[in-house]
Coordinates of C-alpha atoms in Angstrom, one line a residue:
X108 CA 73.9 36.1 117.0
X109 CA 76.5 33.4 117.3
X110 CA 79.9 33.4 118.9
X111 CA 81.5 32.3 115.7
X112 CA 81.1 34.2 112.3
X113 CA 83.0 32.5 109.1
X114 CA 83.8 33.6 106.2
X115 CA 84.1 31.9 102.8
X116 CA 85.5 33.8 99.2
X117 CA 85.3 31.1 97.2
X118 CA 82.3 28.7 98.1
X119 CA 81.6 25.9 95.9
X120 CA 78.4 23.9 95.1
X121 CA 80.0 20.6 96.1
X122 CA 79.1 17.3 93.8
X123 CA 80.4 13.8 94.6
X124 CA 79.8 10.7 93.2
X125 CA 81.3 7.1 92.6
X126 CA 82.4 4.8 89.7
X127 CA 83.6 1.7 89.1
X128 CA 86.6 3.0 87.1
X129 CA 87.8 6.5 85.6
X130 CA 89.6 5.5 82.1
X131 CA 90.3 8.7 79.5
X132 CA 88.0 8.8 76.9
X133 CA 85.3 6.4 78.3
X134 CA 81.6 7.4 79.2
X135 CA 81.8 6.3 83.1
X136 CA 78.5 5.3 84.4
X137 CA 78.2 7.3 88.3
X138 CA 76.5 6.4 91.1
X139 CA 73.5 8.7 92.6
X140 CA 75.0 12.3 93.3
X141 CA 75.3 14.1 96.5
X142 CA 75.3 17.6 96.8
X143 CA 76.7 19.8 99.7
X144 CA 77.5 23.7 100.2
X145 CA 81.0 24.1 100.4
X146 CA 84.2 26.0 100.5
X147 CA 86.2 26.3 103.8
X148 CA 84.5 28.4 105.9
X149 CA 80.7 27.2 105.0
X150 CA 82.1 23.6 105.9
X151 CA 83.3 25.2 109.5
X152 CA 79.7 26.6 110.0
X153 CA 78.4 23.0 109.1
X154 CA 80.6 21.5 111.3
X155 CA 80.2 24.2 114.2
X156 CA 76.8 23.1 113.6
X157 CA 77.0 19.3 113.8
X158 CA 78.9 19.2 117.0
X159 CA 75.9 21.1 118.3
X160 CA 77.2 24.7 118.2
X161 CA 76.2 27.7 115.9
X162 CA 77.7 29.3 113.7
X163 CA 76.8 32.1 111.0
X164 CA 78.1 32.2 107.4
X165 CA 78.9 34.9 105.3
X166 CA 79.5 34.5 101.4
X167 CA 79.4 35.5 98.1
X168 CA 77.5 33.8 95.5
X169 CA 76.0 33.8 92.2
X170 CA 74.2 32.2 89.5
X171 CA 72.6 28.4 89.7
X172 CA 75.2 27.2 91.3
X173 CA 75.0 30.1 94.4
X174 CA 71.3 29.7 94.5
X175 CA 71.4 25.8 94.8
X176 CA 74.1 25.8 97.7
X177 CA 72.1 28.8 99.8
X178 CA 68.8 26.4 99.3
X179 CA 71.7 23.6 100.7
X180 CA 72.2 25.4 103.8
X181 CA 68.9 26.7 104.5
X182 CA 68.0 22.2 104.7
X183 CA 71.0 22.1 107.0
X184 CA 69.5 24.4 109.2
X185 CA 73.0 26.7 109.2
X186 CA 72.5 30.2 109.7
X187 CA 73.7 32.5 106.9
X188 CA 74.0 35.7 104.6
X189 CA 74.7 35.2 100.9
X190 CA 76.2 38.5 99.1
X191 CA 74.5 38.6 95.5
X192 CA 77.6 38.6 92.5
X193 CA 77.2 38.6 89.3
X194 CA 79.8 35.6 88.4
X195 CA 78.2 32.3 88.9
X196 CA 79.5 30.2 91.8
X197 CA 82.0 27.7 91.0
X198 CA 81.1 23.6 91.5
X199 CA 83.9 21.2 92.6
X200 CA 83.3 17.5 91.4
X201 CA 84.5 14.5 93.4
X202 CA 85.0 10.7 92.2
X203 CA 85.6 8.1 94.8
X204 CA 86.5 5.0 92.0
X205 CA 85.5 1.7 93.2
X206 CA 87.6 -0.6 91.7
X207 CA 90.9 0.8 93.3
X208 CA 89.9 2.7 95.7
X209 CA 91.4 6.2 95.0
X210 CA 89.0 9.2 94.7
X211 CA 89.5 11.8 92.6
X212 CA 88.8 15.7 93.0
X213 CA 88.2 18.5 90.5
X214 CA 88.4 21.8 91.6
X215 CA 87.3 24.7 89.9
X216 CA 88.9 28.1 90.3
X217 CA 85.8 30.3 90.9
X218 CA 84.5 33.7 89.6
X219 CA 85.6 36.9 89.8
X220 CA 84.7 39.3 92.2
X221 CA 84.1 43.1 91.5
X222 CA 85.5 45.8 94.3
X223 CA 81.9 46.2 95.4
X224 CA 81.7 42.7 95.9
X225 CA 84.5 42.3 98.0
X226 CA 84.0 45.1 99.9
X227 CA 79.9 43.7 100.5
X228 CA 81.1 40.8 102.5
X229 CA 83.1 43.2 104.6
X230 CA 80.3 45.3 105.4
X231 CA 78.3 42.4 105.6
X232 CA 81.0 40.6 108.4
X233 CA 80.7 44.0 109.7
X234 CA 77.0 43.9 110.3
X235 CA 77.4 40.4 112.1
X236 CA 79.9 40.2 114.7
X237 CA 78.9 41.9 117.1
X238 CA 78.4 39.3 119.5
X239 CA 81.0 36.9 117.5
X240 CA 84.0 35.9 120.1
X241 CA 85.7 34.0 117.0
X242 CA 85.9 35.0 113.2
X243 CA 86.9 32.5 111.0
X244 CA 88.3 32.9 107.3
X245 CA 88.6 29.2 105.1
X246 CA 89.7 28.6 101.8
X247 CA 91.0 30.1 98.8
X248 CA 90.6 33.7 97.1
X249 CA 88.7 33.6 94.1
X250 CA 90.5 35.3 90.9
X251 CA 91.0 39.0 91.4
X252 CA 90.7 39.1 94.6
X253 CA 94.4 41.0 95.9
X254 CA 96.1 38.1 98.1
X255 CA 96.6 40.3 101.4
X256 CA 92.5 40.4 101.6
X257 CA 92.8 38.7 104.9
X258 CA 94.5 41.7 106.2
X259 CA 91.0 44.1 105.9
X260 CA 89.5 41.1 107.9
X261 CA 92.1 40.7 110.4
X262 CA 91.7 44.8 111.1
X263 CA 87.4 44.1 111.5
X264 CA 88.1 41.5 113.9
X265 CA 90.6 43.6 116.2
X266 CA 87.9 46.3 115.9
X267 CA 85.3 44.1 117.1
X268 CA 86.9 42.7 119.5
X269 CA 86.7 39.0 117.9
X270 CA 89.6 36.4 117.4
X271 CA 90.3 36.0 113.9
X272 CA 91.2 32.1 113.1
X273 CA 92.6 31.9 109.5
X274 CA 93.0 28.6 106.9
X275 CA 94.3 29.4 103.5
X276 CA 97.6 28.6 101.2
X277 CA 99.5 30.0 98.9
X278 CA 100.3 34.2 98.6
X279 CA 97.1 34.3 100.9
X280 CA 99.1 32.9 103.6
X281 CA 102.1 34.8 102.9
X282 CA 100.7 37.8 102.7
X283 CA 99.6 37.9 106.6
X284 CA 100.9 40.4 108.8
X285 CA 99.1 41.0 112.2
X286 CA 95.5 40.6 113.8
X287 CA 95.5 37.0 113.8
X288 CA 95.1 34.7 116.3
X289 CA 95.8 30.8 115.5
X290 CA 96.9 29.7 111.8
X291 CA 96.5 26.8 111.2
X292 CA 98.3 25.6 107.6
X293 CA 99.2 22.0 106.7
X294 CA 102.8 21.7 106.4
X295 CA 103.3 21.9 103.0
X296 CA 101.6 25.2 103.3
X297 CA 103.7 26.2 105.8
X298 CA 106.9 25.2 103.9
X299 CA 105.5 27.1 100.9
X300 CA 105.0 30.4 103.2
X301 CA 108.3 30.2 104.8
X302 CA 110.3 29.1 101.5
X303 CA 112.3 26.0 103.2
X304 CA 112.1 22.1 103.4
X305 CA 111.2 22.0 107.2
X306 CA 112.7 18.2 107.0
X307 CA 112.8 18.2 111.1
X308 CA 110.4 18.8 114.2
X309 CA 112.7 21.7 115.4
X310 CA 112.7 23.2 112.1
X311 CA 109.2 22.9 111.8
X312 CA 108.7 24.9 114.9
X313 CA 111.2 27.4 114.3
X314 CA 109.5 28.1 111.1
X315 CA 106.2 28.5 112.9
X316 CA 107.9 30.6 116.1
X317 CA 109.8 33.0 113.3
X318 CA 105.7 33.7 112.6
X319 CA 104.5 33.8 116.0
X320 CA 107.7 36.2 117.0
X321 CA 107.1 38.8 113.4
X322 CA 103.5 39.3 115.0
X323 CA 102.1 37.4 112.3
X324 CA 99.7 35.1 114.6
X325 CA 99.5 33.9 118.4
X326 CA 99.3 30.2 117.7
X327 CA 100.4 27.9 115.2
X328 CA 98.5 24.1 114.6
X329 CA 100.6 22.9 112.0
X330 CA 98.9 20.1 110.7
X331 CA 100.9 16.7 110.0
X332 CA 98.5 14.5 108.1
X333 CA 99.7 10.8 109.1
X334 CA 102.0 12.2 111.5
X335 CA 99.4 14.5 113.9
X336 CA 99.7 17.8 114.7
X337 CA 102.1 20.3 116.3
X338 CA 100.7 23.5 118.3
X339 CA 103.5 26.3 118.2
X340 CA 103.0 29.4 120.6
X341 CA 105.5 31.8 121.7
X342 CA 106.5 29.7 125.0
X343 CA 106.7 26.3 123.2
X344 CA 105.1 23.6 121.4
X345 CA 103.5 20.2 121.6
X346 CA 103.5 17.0 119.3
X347 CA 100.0 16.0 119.5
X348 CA 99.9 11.9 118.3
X349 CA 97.6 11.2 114.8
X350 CA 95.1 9.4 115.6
X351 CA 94.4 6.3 113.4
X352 CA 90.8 5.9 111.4
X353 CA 90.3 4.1 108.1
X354 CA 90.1 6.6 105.3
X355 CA 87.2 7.4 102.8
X356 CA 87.7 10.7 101.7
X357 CA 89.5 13.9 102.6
X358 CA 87.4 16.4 102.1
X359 CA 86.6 18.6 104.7
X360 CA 89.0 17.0 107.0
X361 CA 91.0 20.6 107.3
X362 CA 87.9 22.5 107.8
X363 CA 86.7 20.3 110.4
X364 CA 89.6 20.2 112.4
X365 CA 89.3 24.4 112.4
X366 CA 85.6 24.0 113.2
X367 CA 86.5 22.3 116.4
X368 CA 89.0 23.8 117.3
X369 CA 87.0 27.2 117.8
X370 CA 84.1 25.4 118.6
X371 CA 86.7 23.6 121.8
X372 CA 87.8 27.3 122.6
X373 CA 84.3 29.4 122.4
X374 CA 83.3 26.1 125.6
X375 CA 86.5 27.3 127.5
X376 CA 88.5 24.1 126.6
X377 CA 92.0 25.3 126.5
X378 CA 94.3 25.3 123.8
X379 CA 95.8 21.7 123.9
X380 CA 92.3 20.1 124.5
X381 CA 90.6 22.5 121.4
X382 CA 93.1 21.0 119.2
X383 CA 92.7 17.2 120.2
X384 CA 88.6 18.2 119.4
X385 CA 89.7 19.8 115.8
X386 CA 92.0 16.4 115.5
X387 CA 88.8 14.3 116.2
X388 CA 86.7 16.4 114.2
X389 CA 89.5 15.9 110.9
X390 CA 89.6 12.3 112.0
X391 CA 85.8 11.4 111.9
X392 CA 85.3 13.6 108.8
X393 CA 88.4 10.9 106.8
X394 CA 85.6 8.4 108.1
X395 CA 83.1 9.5 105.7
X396 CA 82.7 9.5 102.1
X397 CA 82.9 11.9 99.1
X398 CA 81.9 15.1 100.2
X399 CA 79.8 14.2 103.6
X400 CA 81.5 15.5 106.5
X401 CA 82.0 14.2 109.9
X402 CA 79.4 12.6 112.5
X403 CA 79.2 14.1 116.0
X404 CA 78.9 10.6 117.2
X405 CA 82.3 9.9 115.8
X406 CA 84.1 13.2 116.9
X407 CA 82.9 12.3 120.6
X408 CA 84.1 9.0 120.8
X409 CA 87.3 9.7 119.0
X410 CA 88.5 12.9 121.2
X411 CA 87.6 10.6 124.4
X412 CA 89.6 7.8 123.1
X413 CA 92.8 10.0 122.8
X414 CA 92.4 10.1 126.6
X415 CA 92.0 7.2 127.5
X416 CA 95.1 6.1 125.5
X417 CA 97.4 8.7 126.8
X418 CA 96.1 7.1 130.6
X419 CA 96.8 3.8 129.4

């Protein structure tokens, strides 16, 4: 089995398409539409898998939607185990407008799961980590699902012996108390979790140590958008500089950088080195448009070139 074993609660059948502009009211003619699996961590298995690693997902779907994104990742080549619901999986709708520019995203909330559901892709995680070194939770909670889920998950991973790397928001986020190893929110998220404007670097970093010290993860990568990234552990931090790519589209970018980050870690690159991969992974994957994710090419010559600057 692979070394890294993700979870996702609230996949989505991922659409994206183009047109020339969105006006209320009007019919808009699209371009062709692309399709991808998605939710956070089926785009870390993908990603895991571009960079030429392997990863297997775990994840609950249902209906049309559920069936079309398993066929998706079954032509991707990304092993998997789909936990049969009876809600129907939600779709997430992306519009990169031509005339300006902007693009546009439409997220759905999801279904509901049932106890037995949710308790499935435990057993299921359970049944598939033996040999994992990393576990990886993405993404949102569907409805119903109590926020401090990530807790039974945290308490699987310190059983198996695993690393559990989590990415979510909101009262997901806040609810998490021990087991984890890195965190890795955006900075709103992490202003949101800790309840203050974190205007400053120091404060920033105080926020994330004040985690770090209540037992509530090792490592902090707090990620900066335009400004980079800072990784927070116990004995200090570091400022890691953005790197600079034209931008297409956003999506993925956060679950790329996770991807690579674990990916860096499970080939022995240490902390500082994972997180300049997971920068070049988020990097490449703004490169890209609507809903495509980012090219291995791209991730290589990107983490090389933050080298060669820093030399220069």
């Amino acid at each position: 089995m692979p070394e890294i074993v993700t979870l996702t609660m609230n996949p989505a059948l991922d659409i994206a398409t183009s047109a020339e502009a969105v006006i209320p009211t009007e019919k808009m003619r699209c371009g062709p539409p692309r399709y991808d699996p998605g939710g956070g961590g089926i785009n870390v298995a993908r990603v895991v898998k571009i960079l030429g690693g392997e990863a297997f997902a775990v994840f609950p779907a249902g209906g049309p939607a559920g069936l079309a994104l398993e066929g998706l990742l079954e032509r991707d080549g990304v092993p998997h185990q789909r936990i049969p619901i009876k809600g129907v999986t939600r779709e997430s709708f992306t519009v990169d407008e031509r005339r300006s520019g902007q693009q546009y995203r439409f997220v759905l909330p999801g279904p509901s799961l049932s106890g037995d559901e949710q308790r499935a892709c435990l057993e299921s995680l359970v049944e598939h980590v033996a040999n994992a070194r990393f576990i990886v939770a993405s993404g949102s909670l569907p409805p119903e699902v109590k926020p401090d889920f990530f807790r039974g998950v945290a308490d699987l991973a310190k059983r198996s012996g695993a690393r559990f790397v989590l990415d979510t928001s909101g009262e997901a986020l806040r609810q998490t108390r021990q087991g984890v190893y890195l965190l890795k929110p955006s900075l709103r998220e992490l202003r949101e979790c800790v309840g203050r404007e974190l205007r400053s670097e120091a404060e920033q970093v105080e926020a994330a140590q004040e985690l770090i010290a209540d037992g509530r993860s090792e490592v902090i990568v707090i990620s900066l958008g335009a400004q980079g990234a800072l990784l927070v552990t116990a004995q200090g931090f570091q400022r890691l500089a953005p790197i600079d790519v034209p931008i297409r589209s956003a999506v993925g970018a956060g679950d790329s950088m996770v991807a690579a980050i674990t990916l860096g870690l499970v080939r022995g690159l240490d902390l500082e080195h994972a997180v300049r991969f997971g920068m070049a992974a988020g990097a490449a994957t703004l490169m890209t448009p609507g809903t495509e994710l980012c090219r291995r090419d791209d991730v290589e010559k990107l983490y090389s070139n933050q080298f060669i600057r820093k030399a220069i």
